[in-house]
PDB file of C-alpha atoms in Angstrom:
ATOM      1  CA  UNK A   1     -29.872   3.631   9.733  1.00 33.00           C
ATOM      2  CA  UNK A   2     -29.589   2.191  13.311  1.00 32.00           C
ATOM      3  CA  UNK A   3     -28.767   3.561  16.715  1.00 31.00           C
ATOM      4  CA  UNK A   4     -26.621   2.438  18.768  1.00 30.00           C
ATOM      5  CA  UNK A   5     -25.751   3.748  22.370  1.00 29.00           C
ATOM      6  CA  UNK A   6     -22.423   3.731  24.667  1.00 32.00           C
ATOM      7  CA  UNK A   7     -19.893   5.734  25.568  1.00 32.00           C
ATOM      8  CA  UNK A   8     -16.800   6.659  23.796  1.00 36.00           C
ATOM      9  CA  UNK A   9     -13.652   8.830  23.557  1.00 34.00           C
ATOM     10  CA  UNK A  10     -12.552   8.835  20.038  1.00 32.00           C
ATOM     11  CA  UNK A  11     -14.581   8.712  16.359  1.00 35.00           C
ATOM     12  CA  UNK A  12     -13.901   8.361  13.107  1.00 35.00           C
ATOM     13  CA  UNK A  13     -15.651  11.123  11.146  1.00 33.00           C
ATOM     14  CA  UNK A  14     -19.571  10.380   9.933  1.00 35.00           C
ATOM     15  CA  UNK A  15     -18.445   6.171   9.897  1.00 38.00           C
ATOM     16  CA  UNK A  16     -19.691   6.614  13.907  1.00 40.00           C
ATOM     17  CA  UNK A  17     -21.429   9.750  14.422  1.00 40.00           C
ATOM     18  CA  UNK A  18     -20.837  11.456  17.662  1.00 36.00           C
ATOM     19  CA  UNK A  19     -23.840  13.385  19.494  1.00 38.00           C
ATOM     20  CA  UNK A  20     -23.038  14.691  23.098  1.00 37.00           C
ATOM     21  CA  UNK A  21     -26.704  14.339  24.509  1.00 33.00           C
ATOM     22  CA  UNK A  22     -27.600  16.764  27.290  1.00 30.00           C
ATOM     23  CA  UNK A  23     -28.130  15.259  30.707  1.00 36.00           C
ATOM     24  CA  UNK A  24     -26.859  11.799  31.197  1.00 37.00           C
ATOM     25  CA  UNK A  25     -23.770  12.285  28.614  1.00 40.00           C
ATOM     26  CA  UNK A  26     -24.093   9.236  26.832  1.00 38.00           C
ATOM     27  CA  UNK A  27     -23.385   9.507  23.379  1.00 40.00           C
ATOM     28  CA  UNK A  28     -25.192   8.488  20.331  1.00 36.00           C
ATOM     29  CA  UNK A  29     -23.371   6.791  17.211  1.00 37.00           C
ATOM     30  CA  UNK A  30     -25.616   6.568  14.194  1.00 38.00           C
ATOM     31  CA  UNK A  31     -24.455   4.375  11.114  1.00 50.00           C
ATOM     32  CA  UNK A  32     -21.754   1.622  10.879  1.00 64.00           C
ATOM     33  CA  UNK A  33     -17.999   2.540  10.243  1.00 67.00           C
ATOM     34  CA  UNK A  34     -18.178  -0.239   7.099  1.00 80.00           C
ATOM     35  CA  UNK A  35     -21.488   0.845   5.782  1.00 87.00           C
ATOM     36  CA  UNK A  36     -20.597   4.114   5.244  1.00 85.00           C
ATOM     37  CA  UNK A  37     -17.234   3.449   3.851  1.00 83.00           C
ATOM     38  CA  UNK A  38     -18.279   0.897   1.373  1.00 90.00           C
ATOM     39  CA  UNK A  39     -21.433   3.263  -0.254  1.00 92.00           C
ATOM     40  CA  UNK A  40     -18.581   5.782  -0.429  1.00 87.00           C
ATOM     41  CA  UNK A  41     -15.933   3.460  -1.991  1.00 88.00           C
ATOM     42  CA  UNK A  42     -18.921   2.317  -4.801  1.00 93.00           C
ATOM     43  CA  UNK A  43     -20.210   6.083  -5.284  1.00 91.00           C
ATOM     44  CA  UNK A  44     -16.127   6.976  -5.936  1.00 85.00           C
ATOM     45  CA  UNK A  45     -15.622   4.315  -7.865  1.00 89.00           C
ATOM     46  CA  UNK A  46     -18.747   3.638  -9.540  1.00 93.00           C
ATOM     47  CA  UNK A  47     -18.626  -0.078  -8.898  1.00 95.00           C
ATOM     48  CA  UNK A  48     -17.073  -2.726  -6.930  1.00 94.00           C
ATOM     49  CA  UNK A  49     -16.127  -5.959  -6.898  1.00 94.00           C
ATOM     50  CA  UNK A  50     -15.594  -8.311  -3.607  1.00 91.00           C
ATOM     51  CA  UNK A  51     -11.589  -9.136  -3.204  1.00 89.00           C
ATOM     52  CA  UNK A  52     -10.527  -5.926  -4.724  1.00 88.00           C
ATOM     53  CA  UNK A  53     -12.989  -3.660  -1.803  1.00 88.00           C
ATOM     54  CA  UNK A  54     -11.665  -6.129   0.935  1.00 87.00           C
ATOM     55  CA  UNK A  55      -7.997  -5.459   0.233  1.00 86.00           C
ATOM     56  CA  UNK A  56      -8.514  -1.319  -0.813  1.00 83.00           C
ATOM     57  CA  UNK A  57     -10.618  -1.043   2.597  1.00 82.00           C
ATOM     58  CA  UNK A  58      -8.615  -3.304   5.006  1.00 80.00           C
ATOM     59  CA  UNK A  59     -11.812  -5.158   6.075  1.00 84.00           C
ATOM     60  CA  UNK A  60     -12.571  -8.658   6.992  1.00 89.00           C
ATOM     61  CA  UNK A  61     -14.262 -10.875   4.429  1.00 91.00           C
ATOM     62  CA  UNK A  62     -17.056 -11.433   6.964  1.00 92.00           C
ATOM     63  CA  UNK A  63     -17.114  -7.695   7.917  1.00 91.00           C
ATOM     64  CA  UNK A  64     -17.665  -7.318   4.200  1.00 92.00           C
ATOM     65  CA  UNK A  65     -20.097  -9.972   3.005  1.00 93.00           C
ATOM     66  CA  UNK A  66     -22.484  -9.048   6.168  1.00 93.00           C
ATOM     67  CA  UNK A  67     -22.169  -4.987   5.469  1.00 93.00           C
ATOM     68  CA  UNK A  68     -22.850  -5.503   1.876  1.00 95.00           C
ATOM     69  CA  UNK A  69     -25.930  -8.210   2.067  1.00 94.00           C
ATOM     70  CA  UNK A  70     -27.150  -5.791   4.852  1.00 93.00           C
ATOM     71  CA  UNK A  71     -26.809  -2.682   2.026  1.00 94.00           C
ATOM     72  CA  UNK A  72     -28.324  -4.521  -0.527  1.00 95.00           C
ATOM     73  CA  UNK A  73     -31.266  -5.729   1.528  1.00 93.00           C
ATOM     74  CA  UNK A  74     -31.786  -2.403   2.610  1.00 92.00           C
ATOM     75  CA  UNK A  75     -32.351  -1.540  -1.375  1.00 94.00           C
ATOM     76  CA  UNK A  76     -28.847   1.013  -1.051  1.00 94.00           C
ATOM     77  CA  UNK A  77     -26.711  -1.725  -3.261  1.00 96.00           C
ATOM     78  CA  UNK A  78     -27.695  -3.992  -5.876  1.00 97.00           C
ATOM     79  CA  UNK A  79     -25.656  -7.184  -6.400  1.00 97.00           C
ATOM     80  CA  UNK A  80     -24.550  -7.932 -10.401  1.00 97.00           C
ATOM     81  CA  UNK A  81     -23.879 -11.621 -11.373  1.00 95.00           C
ATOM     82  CA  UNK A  82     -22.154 -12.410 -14.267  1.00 94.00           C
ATOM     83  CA  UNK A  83     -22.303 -16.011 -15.454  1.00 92.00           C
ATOM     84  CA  UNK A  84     -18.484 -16.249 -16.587  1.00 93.00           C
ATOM     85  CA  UNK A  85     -16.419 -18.918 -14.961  1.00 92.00           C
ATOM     86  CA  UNK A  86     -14.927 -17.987 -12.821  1.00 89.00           C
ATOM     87  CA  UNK A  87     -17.897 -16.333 -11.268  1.00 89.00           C
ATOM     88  CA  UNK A  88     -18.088 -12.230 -11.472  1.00 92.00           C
ATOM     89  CA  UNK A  89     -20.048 -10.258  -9.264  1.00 94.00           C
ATOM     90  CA  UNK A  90     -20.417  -6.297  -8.843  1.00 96.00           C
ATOM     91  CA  UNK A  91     -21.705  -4.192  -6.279  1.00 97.00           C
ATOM     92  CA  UNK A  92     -23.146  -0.324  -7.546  1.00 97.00           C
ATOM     93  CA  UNK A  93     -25.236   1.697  -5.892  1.00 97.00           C
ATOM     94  CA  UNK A  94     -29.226   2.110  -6.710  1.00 96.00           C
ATOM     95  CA  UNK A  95     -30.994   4.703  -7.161  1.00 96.00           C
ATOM     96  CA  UNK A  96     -31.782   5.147  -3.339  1.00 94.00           C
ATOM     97  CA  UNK A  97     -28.339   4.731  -2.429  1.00 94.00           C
ATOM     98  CA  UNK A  98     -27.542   7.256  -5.100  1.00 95.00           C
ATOM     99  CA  UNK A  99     -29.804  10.145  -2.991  1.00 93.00           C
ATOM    100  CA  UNK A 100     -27.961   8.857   0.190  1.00 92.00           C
ATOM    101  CA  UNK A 101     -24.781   9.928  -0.534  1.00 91.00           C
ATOM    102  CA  UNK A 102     -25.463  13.715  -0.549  1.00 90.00           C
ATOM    103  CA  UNK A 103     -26.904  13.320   3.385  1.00 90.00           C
ATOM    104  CA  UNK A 104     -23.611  11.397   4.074  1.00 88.00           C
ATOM    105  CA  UNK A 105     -21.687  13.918   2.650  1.00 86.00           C
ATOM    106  CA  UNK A 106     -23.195  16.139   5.281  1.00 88.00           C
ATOM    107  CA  UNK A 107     -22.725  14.065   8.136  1.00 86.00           C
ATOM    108  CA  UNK A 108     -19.189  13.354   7.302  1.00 83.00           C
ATOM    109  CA  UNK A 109     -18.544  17.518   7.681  1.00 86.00           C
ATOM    110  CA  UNK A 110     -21.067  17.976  10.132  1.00 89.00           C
ATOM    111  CA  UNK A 111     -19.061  15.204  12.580  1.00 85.00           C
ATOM    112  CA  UNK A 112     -15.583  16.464  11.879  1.00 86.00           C
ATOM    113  CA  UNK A 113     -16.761  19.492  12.273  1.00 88.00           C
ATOM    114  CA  UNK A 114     -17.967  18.429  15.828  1.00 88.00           C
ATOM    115  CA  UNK A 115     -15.274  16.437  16.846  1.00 86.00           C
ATOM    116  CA  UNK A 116     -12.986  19.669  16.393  1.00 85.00           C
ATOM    117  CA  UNK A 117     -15.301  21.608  18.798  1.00 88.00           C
ATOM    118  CA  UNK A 118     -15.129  19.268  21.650  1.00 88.00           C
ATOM    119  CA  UNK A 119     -12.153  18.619  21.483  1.00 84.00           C
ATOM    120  CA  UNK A 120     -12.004  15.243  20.189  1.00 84.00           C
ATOM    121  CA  UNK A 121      -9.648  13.071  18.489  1.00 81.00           C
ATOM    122  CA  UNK A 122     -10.287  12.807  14.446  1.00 78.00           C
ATOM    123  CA  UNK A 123      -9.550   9.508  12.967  1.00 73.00           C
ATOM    124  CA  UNK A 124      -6.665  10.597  10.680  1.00 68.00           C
ATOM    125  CA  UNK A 125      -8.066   8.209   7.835  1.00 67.00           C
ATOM    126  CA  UNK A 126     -11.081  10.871   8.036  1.00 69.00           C
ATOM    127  CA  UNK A 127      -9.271  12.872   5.840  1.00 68.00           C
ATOM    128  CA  UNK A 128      -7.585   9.887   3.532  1.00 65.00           C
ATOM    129  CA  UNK A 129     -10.751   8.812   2.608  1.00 63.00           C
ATOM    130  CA  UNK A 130     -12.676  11.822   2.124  1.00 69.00           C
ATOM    131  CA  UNK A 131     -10.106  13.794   0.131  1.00 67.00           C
ATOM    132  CA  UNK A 132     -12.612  14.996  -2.693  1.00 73.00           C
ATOM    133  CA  UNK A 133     -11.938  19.095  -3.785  1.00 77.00           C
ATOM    134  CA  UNK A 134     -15.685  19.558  -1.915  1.00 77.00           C
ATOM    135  CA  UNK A 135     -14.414  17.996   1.669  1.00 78.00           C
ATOM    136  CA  UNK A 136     -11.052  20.185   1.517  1.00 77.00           C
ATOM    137  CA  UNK A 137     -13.274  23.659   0.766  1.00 81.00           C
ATOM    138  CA  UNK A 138     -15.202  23.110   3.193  1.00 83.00           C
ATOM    139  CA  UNK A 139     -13.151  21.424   6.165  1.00 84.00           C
ATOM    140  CA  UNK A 140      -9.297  23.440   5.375  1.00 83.00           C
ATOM    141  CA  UNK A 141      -9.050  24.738   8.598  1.00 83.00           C
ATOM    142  CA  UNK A 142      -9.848  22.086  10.506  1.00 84.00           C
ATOM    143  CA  UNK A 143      -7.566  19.965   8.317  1.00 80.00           C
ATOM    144  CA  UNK A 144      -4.309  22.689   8.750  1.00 79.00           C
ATOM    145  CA  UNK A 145      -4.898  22.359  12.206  1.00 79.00           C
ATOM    146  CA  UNK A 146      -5.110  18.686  12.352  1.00 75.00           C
ATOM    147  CA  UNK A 147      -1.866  18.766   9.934  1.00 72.00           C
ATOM    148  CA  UNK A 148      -0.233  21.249  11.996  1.00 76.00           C
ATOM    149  CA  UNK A 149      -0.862  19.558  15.616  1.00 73.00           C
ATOM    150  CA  UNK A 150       0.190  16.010  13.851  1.00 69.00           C
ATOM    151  CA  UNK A 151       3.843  17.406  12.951  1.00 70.00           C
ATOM    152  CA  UNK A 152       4.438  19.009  15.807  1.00 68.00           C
ATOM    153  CA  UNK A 153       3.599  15.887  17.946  1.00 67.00           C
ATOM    154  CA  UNK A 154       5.880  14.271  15.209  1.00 65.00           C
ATOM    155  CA  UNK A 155       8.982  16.752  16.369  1.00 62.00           C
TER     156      UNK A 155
END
């Protein structure tokens, strides 16, 4: 997982993982937004294929080719070819990326959880794409809160 250093105001859950450091108050962002969100697309759905992840995750095709190359190089993904014309391929998860998701699950509570206490804005998709029974136990009050504030700025 990289590191990558700057400053920001707003993050989306885990996809950009917000540290306040003490001292200089930089902030660290571990992860990519994309990475992230595709191992959690394939471990939901068990596999994917290219054009249907672009369109379901609103990424570019380059965003997408790079992220999953990167993935699979990094043994997380392993690319399935099909010899059919037209030409299938499939994306699941190995075994490594398997025992990965269980430490993003973590992160993804662990950041919301910290956004909330400084403050911070949540990325509202935080809670589209994480919607799992496990996520809701374990983040409900932050979530009524975050439901609450959003209809009253509606008003």
């Amino acid at each position: 997982m990289s590191i990558f250093y700057g400053n920001s105001e707003s993050l989306s859950f885990c996809h950009k993982l917000h540290l306040r450091q003490a001292g200089d108050g930089s902030d660290i962002k571990t992860g990519c937004k994309q990475r992230d969100r595709i191992l959690h697309h394939i471990h939901h759905y068990g596999k994917i294929r290219f054009n249907e992840t672009k369109k379901t995750l609103g990424v570019s095709e380059k965003v997408l080719s790079q992220q999953l190359k990167e993935l699979t190089k990094d043994g997380l993904v392993e690319r399935i070819q099909y010899n059919t014309i037209p030409l299938k391929v499939e994306y699941i998860l190995t075994p490594l990326g398997k025992d990965l998701i269980p430490a993003l699950d973590i992160l993804y509570v662990w950041s919301i959880r910290r956004l909330n206490e400084l403050n911070l804005p949540i990325d509202p998709d935080a809670f589209k794409v994480h919607n799992e029974m496990k996520y809701q136990d374990q983040l409900m009050d932050i979530m009524d809160s975050y439901l609450k504030n959003q209809n009253m700025s509606d008003e």
